Coordinates of C-alpha atoms and ligand atoms in Angstrom, one line a residue:
M1135 CA -136.2 85.5 41.8
S1136 CA -135.1 89.1 41.7
T1137 CA -131.7 90.4 40.7
E1138 CA -131.7 92.8 43.6
N1139 CA -130.3 90.3 46.1
N1140 CA -126.9 91.7 46.7
E1141 CA -127.7 95.4 46.6
K1142 CA -128.5 97.3 49.8
I1143 CA -132.2 97.5 49.0
V1144 CA -133.4 98.3 52.5
A1145 CA -130.8 100.9 53.3
A1146 CA -131.4 102.5 49.9
T1147 CA -134.7 103.7 51.2
W1148 CA -133.1 105.9 53.7
S1149 CA -129.5 106.6 52.6
G1150 CA -130.0 108.6 49.4
P1151 CA -128.9 112.2 49.0
L1152 CA -131.0 114.7 50.9
T1153 CA -132.3 117.7 48.9
A1154 CA -133.9 120.7 50.6
P1155 CA -137.4 121.4 49.3
K1156 CA -137.5 124.1 46.6
S1157 CA -140.2 126.0 48.5
C1158 CA -142.2 125.7 51.7
P1159 CA -145.9 126.5 51.5
K1160 CA -147.0 129.5 53.5
K1161 CA -150.2 127.9 54.9
A1162 CA -152.0 124.6 55.1
D1163 CA -155.2 123.2 56.6
V1164 CA -153.2 120.4 58.3
V1165 CA -149.4 120.0 58.9
I1166 CA -148.1 116.5 59.6
I1167 CA -144.7 116.0 61.3
G1168 CA -143.1 112.7 60.1
G1169 CA -142.9 110.8 56.9
G1170 CA -143.4 107.3 58.3
I1171 CA -146.3 105.0 57.4
V1172 CA -148.6 106.7 59.9
G1173 CA -147.9 110.2 58.6
V1174 CA -148.0 109.4 54.9
S1175 CA -151.2 107.3 55.2
T1176 CA -152.9 110.2 57.0
A1177 CA -151.7 112.6 54.4
C1178 CA -153.0 110.4 51.7
F1179 CA -156.5 110.1 53.2
L1180 CA -156.7 113.8 53.9
A1181 CA -155.6 114.8 50.4
K1182 CA -158.1 112.5 48.8
Q1183 CA -160.8 114.4 50.7
G1184 CA -159.5 117.7 49.3
I1185 CA -157.8 118.8 52.5
D1186 CA -154.8 121.0 52.0
V1187 CA -152.2 119.0 53.8
V1188 CA -148.4 119.5 54.1
L1189 CA -146.2 116.7 55.5
C1190 CA -142.7 117.6 56.8
E1191 CA -140.1 114.9 57.1
K1192 CA -136.7 115.7 58.5
G1193 CA -134.9 113.1 56.5
H1194 CA -136.2 110.6 53.9
I1195 CA -139.7 109.1 53.6
A1196 CA -139.6 105.7 55.5
G1197 CA -136.1 106.6 56.7
E1198 CA -136.7 105.3 60.2
Q1199 CA -139.0 102.6 61.6
S1200 CA -141.3 102.4 58.5
G1201 CA -138.5 101.4 56.2
R1202 CA -136.6 99.1 58.6
N1203 CA -139.3 96.8 60.0
W1204 CA -139.8 93.1 59.5
G1205 CA -142.7 93.7 57.1
W1206 CA -145.3 91.7 59.0
V1207 CA -148.9 92.7 58.5
R1208 CA -150.7 90.8 61.2
Q1209 CA -153.9 90.8 63.2
Q1210 CA -152.8 87.8 65.3
G1211 CA -151.6 88.4 68.9
R1212 CA -152.7 92.0 69.1
D1213 CA -154.2 93.8 72.0
P1214 CA -158.0 93.8 71.5
R1215 CA -158.0 97.6 71.5
E1216 CA -156.0 97.6 68.3
L1217 CA -158.1 95.0 66.4
P1218 CA -160.8 97.2 64.9
M1219 CA -158.2 99.5 63.4
M1220 CA -156.0 96.5 62.3
I1221 CA -159.0 94.8 60.6
E1222 CA -159.7 98.0 58.8
S1223 CA -156.0 98.3 57.9
M1224 CA -156.1 94.8 56.5
N1225 CA -159.0 95.8 54.2
I1226 CA -156.9 98.7 53.0
W1227 CA -153.8 96.5 52.5
R1228 CA -155.7 94.1 50.3
E1229 CA -156.7 96.9 47.9
L1230 CA -153.6 99.1 48.4
A1231 CA -151.6 98.2 45.3
Y1232 CA -154.7 98.7 43.1
E1233 CA -155.5 102.0 44.8
L1234 CA -152.0 103.3 44.6
G1235 CA -151.3 101.9 41.1
E1236 CA -148.0 100.6 42.6
D1237 CA -146.7 97.3 44.0
V1238 CA -146.2 97.3 47.8
G1239 CA -145.3 93.6 48.0
F1240 CA -148.4 92.7 50.0
T1241 CA -149.6 89.1 50.1
Q1242 CA -151.6 87.1 52.6
G1243 CA -149.0 84.4 53.4
G1244 CA -150.3 83.7 56.9
C1245 CA -148.8 84.2 60.3
L1246 CA -147.5 81.5 62.7
F1247 CA -146.6 81.8 66.3
T1248 CA -145.1 78.5 67.2
A1249 CA -145.5 76.6 70.5
N1250 CA -142.5 74.8 72.1
D1251 CA -144.5 73.5 75.1
D1252 CA -147.9 73.3 76.7
K1253 CA -147.5 76.6 78.4
E1254 CA -147.1 78.4 75.1
M1255 CA -149.9 76.4 73.5
N1256 CA -152.2 77.4 76.4
S1257 CA -151.3 81.1 76.0
H1258 CA -152.1 80.8 72.2
H1259 CA -155.4 79.1 73.1
Q1260 CA -156.3 82.1 75.3
W1261 CA -155.8 84.5 72.4
L1262 CA -158.3 82.4 70.4
E1263 CA -161.1 84.0 72.5
T1264 CA -160.0 87.4 71.3
A1265 CA -159.9 86.1 67.7
K1266 CA -163.4 84.7 68.1
D1267 CA -164.7 88.1 69.4
F1268 CA -163.4 89.8 66.2
E1269 CA -164.4 86.9 63.8
L1270 CA -160.8 86.3 62.8
D1271 CA -159.7 83.1 61.1
T1272 CA -157.1 82.4 63.7
R1273 CA -156.8 78.7 64.9
I1274 CA -154.4 76.3 66.6
I1275 CA -152.7 73.9 64.4
Q1276 CA -150.9 70.7 65.6
R1277 CA -147.5 69.6 64.5
E1278 CA -148.8 67.4 61.7
E1279 CA -150.5 70.4 60.0
L1280 CA -147.5 72.6 60.7
A1281 CA -145.3 70.1 58.9
Q1282 CA -147.5 70.5 55.8
Q1283 CA -146.3 74.1 55.7
L1284 CA -142.8 73.8 57.0
G1285 CA -141.6 70.3 56.3
S1286 CA -139.4 68.6 58.9
S1287 CA -138.5 71.9 60.6
A1288 CA -142.0 71.7 62.2
L1289 CA -141.0 68.6 64.2
R1290 CA -139.3 70.8 66.9
W1291 CA -142.7 72.4 67.8
L1292 CA -145.9 71.1 69.4
G1293 CA -147.9 73.2 67.0
A1294 CA -148.7 76.8 66.4
M1295 CA -151.3 79.6 66.4
Y1296 CA -152.1 80.4 62.8
T1297 CA -153.9 83.1 61.0
A1298 CA -154.1 82.4 57.3
S1299 CA -155.4 85.9 56.4
D1300 CA -152.4 87.7 57.9
G1301 CA -149.9 89.0 55.5
R1302 CA -146.6 90.6 54.7
A1303 CA -145.5 93.6 52.6
E1304 CA -142.2 95.2 51.6
P1305 CA -141.4 98.2 53.9
H1306 CA -139.0 99.7 51.4
K1307 CA -141.8 99.9 48.9
A1308 CA -145.0 100.5 50.8
T1309 CA -144.5 103.8 52.6
P1310 CA -142.8 105.6 49.7
A1311 CA -145.6 104.4 47.4
I1312 CA -148.3 105.8 49.8
A1313 CA -146.3 109.1 50.0
R1314 CA -146.3 109.3 46.2
A1315 CA -150.0 108.6 46.0
A1316 CA -150.6 111.3 48.7
G1317 CA -148.6 113.7 46.5
R1318 CA -150.7 112.8 43.4
A1319 CA -153.8 113.4 45.4
G1320 CA -152.6 117.0 46.2
A1321 CA -150.6 116.6 49.5
T1322 CA -147.3 118.5 49.7
I1323 CA -144.7 116.1 50.8
L1324 CA -141.5 117.8 52.0
T1325 CA -138.4 115.8 52.8
S1326 CA -135.2 117.2 54.4
C1327 CA -137.6 119.5 56.2
A1328 CA -137.3 119.3 60.0
V1329 CA -140.0 120.8 62.1
R1330 CA -138.4 122.8 64.9
G1331 CA -141.5 123.7 66.8
I1332 CA -145.0 125.2 66.8
E1333 CA -146.4 128.6 67.3
S1334 CA -149.6 129.4 69.1
A1335 CA -151.9 132.3 69.7
A1336 CA -154.8 132.5 72.2
G1337 CA -154.3 128.9 73.2
A1338 CA -154.6 127.5 69.7
I1339 CA -152.0 126.4 67.1
S1340 CA -151.2 129.2 64.6
G1341 CA -148.2 127.8 62.8
V1342 CA -145.5 125.2 62.4
V1343 CA -141.9 126.4 62.3
T1344 CA -139.7 124.4 59.9
E1345 CA -136.1 124.8 59.0
H1346 CA -137.3 126.3 55.7
G1347 CA -139.9 128.7 57.0
T1348 CA -143.2 128.9 58.9
I1349 CA -146.4 127.3 57.7
D1350 CA -149.6 128.9 59.0
T1351 CA -152.1 126.2 60.2
S1352 CA -154.5 125.5 62.9
V1353 CA -154.1 121.7 63.0
V1354 CA -150.9 119.7 63.5
L1355 CA -150.4 116.0 63.7
C1356 CA -147.2 114.9 65.3
A1357 CA -146.5 111.4 63.9
A1358 CA -142.8 111.7 64.6
G1359 CA -142.1 108.1 65.7
A1360 CA -139.2 107.8 68.1
W1361 CA -138.9 111.6 68.3
T1362 CA -142.4 112.3 69.5
S1363 CA -141.7 112.3 73.2
Y1364 CA -138.7 114.7 72.8
F1365 CA -140.7 117.0 70.5
C1366 CA -143.7 117.1 72.9
R1367 CA -141.6 117.7 76.0
S1368 CA -140.5 121.0 74.5
L1369 CA -144.3 121.9 74.5
G1370 CA -144.7 120.8 78.1
I1371 CA -146.5 117.6 77.1
N1372 CA -145.3 114.3 78.7
V1373 CA -145.5 111.4 76.3
P1374 CA -144.1 108.3 78.0
Q1375 CA -142.1 106.6 75.3
L1376 CA -138.9 104.5 75.2
R1377 CA -136.7 103.3 72.4
V1378 CA -135.5 99.7 71.9
R1379 CA -133.1 98.7 69.1
G1380 CA -134.0 95.8 66.9
T1381 CA -131.4 94.2 64.7
V1382 CA -132.5 92.7 61.4
A1383 CA -131.0 90.7 58.5
R1384 CA -131.9 89.9 55.0
T1385 CA -130.9 86.7 53.2
A1386 CA -130.3 86.1 49.5
P1387 CA -133.1 84.4 47.6
A1388 CA -133.6 80.8 48.6
A1389 CA -136.0 77.9 48.4
E1390 CA -139.5 78.6 49.7
I1391 CA -139.6 77.0 53.2
L1392 CA -142.3 79.4 54.5
A1393 CA -145.0 81.4 52.7
G1394 CA -145.6 84.1 55.3
N1395 CA -144.3 85.0 58.8
L1396 CA -143.2 82.8 61.6
F1397 CA -142.3 83.7 65.2
D1398 CA -140.5 81.6 67.7
E1399 CA -138.3 82.4 70.7
K1400 CA -135.3 81.8 68.5
I1401 CA -136.3 83.5 65.3
G1402 CA -138.7 85.9 63.6
I1403 CA -138.7 85.2 59.9
R1404 CA -140.8 86.2 56.9
R1405 CA -140.7 85.3 53.3
R1406 CA -139.7 88.3 51.1
Q1407 CA -141.1 89.2 47.7
D1408 CA -137.6 88.9 46.2
G1409 CA -137.4 85.3 47.3
G1410 CA -135.2 85.9 50.4
Y1411 CA -136.1 86.1 54.0
T1412 CA -136.1 88.9 56.5
V1413 CA -134.8 87.4 59.7
A1414 CA -134.5 88.6 63.3
H1415 CA -133.7 87.1 66.7
G1416 CA -136.9 85.9 68.4
S1417 CA -136.0 87.0 71.8
T1418 CA -133.4 89.9 71.9
L1419 CA -134.1 93.6 71.9
D1420 CA -131.5 96.1 73.1
H1421 CA -132.4 98.9 75.4
S1422 CA -129.8 101.4 76.2
L1423 CA -130.7 103.2 79.4
T1424 CA -131.3 106.9 79.1
P1425 CA -132.7 109.6 81.4
S1426 CA -136.1 108.8 79.8
T1427 CA -135.8 105.3 81.1
F1428 CA -135.7 106.6 84.7
R1429 CA -138.2 109.4 84.0
F1430 CA -140.8 106.8 82.8
T1431 CA -139.7 103.8 84.9
F1432 CA -142.8 103.6 86.9
K1433 CA -145.2 103.6 83.9
F1434 CA -143.0 101.1 82.0
L1435 CA -142.6 98.6 84.9
P1436 CA -145.4 96.2 83.7
A1437 CA -143.9 96.2 80.2
L1438 CA -140.4 95.8 81.5
M1439 CA -141.4 92.8 83.6
Q1440 CA -143.2 91.3 80.7
E1441 CA -140.2 91.7 78.3
I1442 CA -137.5 91.2 80.9
K1443 CA -136.3 87.9 79.3
I1444 CA -135.8 89.5 75.9
L1445 CA -134.5 92.9 76.8
R1446 CA -130.7 93.4 76.9
L1447 CA -130.2 96.4 79.1
S1448 CA -127.0 98.5 78.9
I1449 CA -125.8 101.9 79.8
G1450 CA -123.4 104.0 77.8
R1451 CA -123.1 106.9 75.4
D1452 CA -126.9 107.2 74.8
F1453 CA -127.4 108.1 78.4
F1454 CA -125.1 111.1 78.2
D1455 CA -126.2 112.1 74.7
E1456 CA -129.8 112.3 75.9
L1457 CA -128.7 114.1 79.1
A1458 CA -126.9 116.7 77.1
L1459 CA -129.9 117.4 74.8
P1460 CA -131.7 120.7 75.4
K1461 CA -135.2 120.4 76.7
R1462 CA -136.3 123.6 74.9
W1463 CA -134.6 125.3 72.0
S1464 CA -134.7 128.3 69.9
L1465 CA -136.8 127.9 66.7
D1466 CA -134.4 130.2 64.9
S1467 CA -131.4 127.9 64.8
V1468 CA -130.5 124.3 64.0
T1469 CA -132.2 121.7 66.2
E1470 CA -131.5 118.0 67.0
F1471 CA -134.0 117.1 64.2
E1472 CA -131.7 118.6 61.6
R1473 CA -128.5 117.2 63.3
V1474 CA -130.0 113.6 63.2
R1475 CA -131.7 113.5 59.9
V1476 CA -132.1 109.7 60.0
L1477 CA -131.9 107.7 63.2
N1478 CA -129.7 104.9 62.0
P1479 CA -128.4 102.7 64.8
D1480 CA -125.8 100.1 64.2
P1481 CA -127.0 96.5 64.1
N1482 CA -125.8 94.6 67.1
P1483 CA -123.0 92.1 65.9
R1484 CA -123.8 89.7 68.7
V1485 CA -127.4 89.6 67.8
L1486 CA -126.5 89.1 64.1
K1487 CA -124.4 86.1 65.1
G1488 CA -127.4 84.7 67.0
I1489 CA -129.7 85.3 64.0
R1490 CA -127.3 83.2 61.8
K1491 CA -127.0 80.4 64.4
N1492 CA -130.7 80.2 65.2
M1493 CA -131.7 80.3 61.5
D1494 CA -129.3 77.4 60.7
E1495 CA -130.6 75.5 63.7
V1496 CA -134.3 76.0 63.0
F1497 CA -134.2 75.9 59.2
P1498 CA -131.2 73.8 58.2
Q1499 CA -132.4 74.2 54.6
L1500 CA -131.2 77.9 54.8
A1501 CA -127.7 77.1 56.3
D1502 CA -125.9 77.8 53.0
V1503 CA -127.9 80.9 52.2
P1504 CA -125.9 84.1 52.7
I1505 CA -127.1 87.1 54.7
V1506 CA -126.7 89.9 52.2
E1507 CA -127.8 92.9 54.3
S1508 CA -128.2 93.8 57.9
W1509 CA -129.5 96.9 59.7
A1510 CA -131.1 98.1 62.9
G1511 CA -134.2 100.1 63.7
M1512 CA -135.2 102.1 66.8
V1513 CA -138.6 100.8 67.9
E1514 CA -140.5 103.3 70.0
T1515 CA -142.9 101.9 72.5
S1516 CA -145.6 103.0 74.9
P1517 CA -146.0 101.7 78.4
D1518 CA -148.9 99.3 77.5
V1519 CA -147.5 98.6 74.0
V1520 CA -150.6 100.3 72.4
P1521 CA -150.4 103.5 70.4
M1522 CA -151.1 107.0 71.9
I1523 CA -153.5 108.9 69.6
G1524 CA -155.5 112.2 70.0
E1525 CA -155.4 115.8 70.8
V1526 CA -152.9 116.6 73.7
G1527 CA -151.7 119.4 75.8
N1528 CA -153.2 122.9 76.3
I1529 CA -152.8 124.2 72.8
S1530 CA -155.9 123.3 70.8
G1531 CA -155.2 121.7 67.4
F1532 CA -152.1 119.7 68.4
Y1533 CA -152.5 116.0 68.0
I1534 CA -150.2 113.0 68.3
A1535 CA -150.1 109.5 66.8
T1536 CA -147.3 107.5 68.2
G1537 CA -146.3 104.6 70.4
F1538 CA -147.1 101.9 67.7
S1539 CA -144.7 99.7 69.7
G1540 CA -143.1 97.5 67.2
H1541 CA -146.3 96.7 65.2
G1542 CA -147.3 100.0 63.5
F1543 CA -146.4 99.0 60.0
G1544 CA -149.3 96.6 59.6
I1545 CA -151.8 98.9 61.3
G1546 CA -150.4 102.1 59.6
P1547 CA -152.9 102.5 56.7
G1548 CA -155.8 101.8 59.1
A1549 CA -154.4 104.4 61.5
G1550 CA -154.1 106.9 58.7
K1551 CA -157.7 106.5 57.8
A1552 CA -158.9 106.9 61.4
L1553 CA -156.5 109.9 61.9
A1554 CA -157.8 111.6 58.8
A1555 CA -161.4 111.3 60.2
M1556 CA -160.2 112.5 63.6
L1557 CA -158.5 115.6 62.2
T1558 CA -161.5 116.6 60.0
G1559 CA -164.1 115.8 62.7
A1560 CA -165.7 113.3 60.4
D1561 CA -167.5 110.2 61.8
N1562 CA -164.9 107.7 62.8
T1563 CA -165.8 104.1 62.6
I1564 CA -162.8 103.4 64.8
D1565 CA -163.2 104.4 68.5
L1566 CA -160.0 106.3 69.4
E1567 CA -160.8 106.7 73.1
P1568 CA -158.8 103.6 74.1
F1569 CA -155.7 105.3 72.6
R1570 CA -155.9 108.5 74.6
L1571 CA -152.6 109.7 76.1
S1572 CA -154.4 110.5 79.4
R1573 CA -154.9 106.8 80.2
F1574 CA -151.3 106.9 81.5
Y1575 CA -152.2 109.8 83.9
D1576 CA -155.7 109.2 85.0
G1577 CA -155.1 106.2 87.2
S1578 CA -156.2 103.6 84.6
P1579 CA -154.3 100.4 85.1
I1580 CA -151.4 100.0 82.7
R1581 CA -151.6 96.5 81.4
P1582 CA -149.7 95.4 78.3
M1583 CA -151.8 92.7 76.6
S1584 CA -149.4 92.0 73.7
T1585 CA -145.7 92.2 73.1
I1586 CA -143.4 94.6 71.1
Ligands
FAD1017 C1 -136.8 96.4 63.6 C2 -138.2 96.7 63.6 C3 -139.1 95.7 63.2 C4 -140.5 96.0 63.2 N1 -141.3 95.0 62.7 C5 -142.6 95.3 62.4 C6 -143.5 94.4 61.7 O1 -143.1 93.4 61.3 N2 -144.8 94.8 61.6 C7 -145.3 95.9 62.1 O2 -146.5 96.2 61.9 N3 -144.5 96.9 62.6 C8 -143.2 96.6 62.8 N4 -142.3 97.5 63.4 C9 -142.9 98.8 63.9 C10 -143.2 99.7 62.8 O3 -142.1 99.8 61.9 C11 -143.5 101.1 63.4 O4 -144.5 100.9 64.4 C12 -144.1 102.0 62.3 O5 -143.3 102.1 61.2 C13 -144.2 103.4 63.0 O6 -144.5 104.3 61.9 P1 -144.5 105.9 62.2 O7 -145.0 106.6 61.0 O8 -145.3 106.1 63.5 O9 -143.0 106.2 62.6 P2 -141.7 106.3 61.8 O10 -141.7 105.3 60.7 O11 -140.6 106.2 62.8 O12 -141.7 107.7 61.2 C14 -141.5 108.9 61.9 C15 -140.8 109.9 61.1 O13 -140.9 111.2 61.7 C16 -139.7 111.9 61.3 N5 -139.5 113.0 62.3 C17 -139.3 112.9 63.6 N6 -139.2 114.2 64.1 C18 -139.4 115.0 63.1 C19 -139.4 116.5 63.0 N7 -139.2 117.2 64.1 N8 -139.6 117.0 61.8 C20 -139.8 116.3 60.7 N9 -139.7 114.9 60.7 C21 -139.6 114.3 61.9 C22 -138.6 110.8 61.4 O14 -137.5 111.2 60.6 C23 -139.3 109.6 60.9 O15 -139.1 109.4 59.5 C24 -141.0 97.3 63.5 C25 -140.1 98.3 63.8 C26 -138.7 98.0 63.8 C27 -137.8 99.2 64.1

């Protein structure tokens, strides 16, 4: 057991002092906007190939989603379009600590989606077809086998879908470790360095304007997480993206009641490397209505219908805050990206109460274990809950990688490898066509095949 149980170890990733970079390079082959797992993984793969890459992060590395997530690294339950990239990602995760020379807390503890009734069991059975197509080790286990893993807690369920090769890692370790490795490989990683916009000449990117100066470049990857839609809108590019707030808690170290990850309508729980558990409510996400909700309603209707039972909709300050934001801005003065260095929503106290109650009910063995830290993260999602990747807009050299929809941590390293190949024009073993932004505008049906 670790001694770190009562410190704010998750918040520490994104609440340290911000120091402006000493200098800003004048030029780069590639500039990446965003220091989440997608941005830093791409930077790492590019730098290893000798590409001169600069990554600009407005706040801290892993300050937003990549440092606040549940830490699940799963193949199970994904949309088939994501699986080739996810399987590649899993290969990378297995070797990651060795490659980086740093611990990232990765272990293959397995992933369980429990079934309360025949309906849930049937839907798990359906996903087995996908698992078979991709030769995954996913299988259905009955209550008796589940009890071998969970003891008497298993008796409440009929059984579960189980992927033994799925894993978990520590978000507060992984992304910063990849960023350090990228730096060692030659990437320039700038934190406290907001990108205000881009410059173009003759229809092509010519530079990136940061708060610390302009970087000449012909290739930009916008991996700005929950900010991508706002950033792109200023360039005349419509990226359908909405935000939902997820509330998360961390317990003190406790007995091992679970080796990996478990999801049920009451609880999402994973064993942590420090011996505690990262816990969330299994069926509550907050969405505060904003002008974007109405702008993109039509595209998000299928996802809204699918998630209607778990979404808690509200309207309040966020609506008016977004309404008041400029759609375009001067690149010579402070922008919203500098005003909000780290998107740090408050955890929802009602959800926290629900987490405590559900945890005690489902795992009575944890009833006396204190919650020692809680936080929230703003998940950004696309209309079909699958990422949007590729070159976009009318300015050549401008690419996006966003919309990882609540499951981008696990796939992040694989995405980074595929993105590096995309940006250098190298042969990509992963087909990125299914991720093109234009699928939302070319009449293709919008069908979410997984959940957030
Ligand atoms: C509560 C929660 C639970 C989750 N659980 C899981 C899970 O268990 N497993 C899983 O696989 N995924 C999970 N996810 C999703 C996962 O965390 C994200 O999909 C993933 O981290 C996205 O990575 P990213 O690099 O695209 O974005 P982010 O990590 O959000 O990084 C984007 C970065 O861009 C920066 N930025 C934005 N605009 C600018 C600008 N103009 N200039 C400079 N920098 C800028 C931001 O500050 C931010 O740091 C969860 C997410 C949340 C919030």
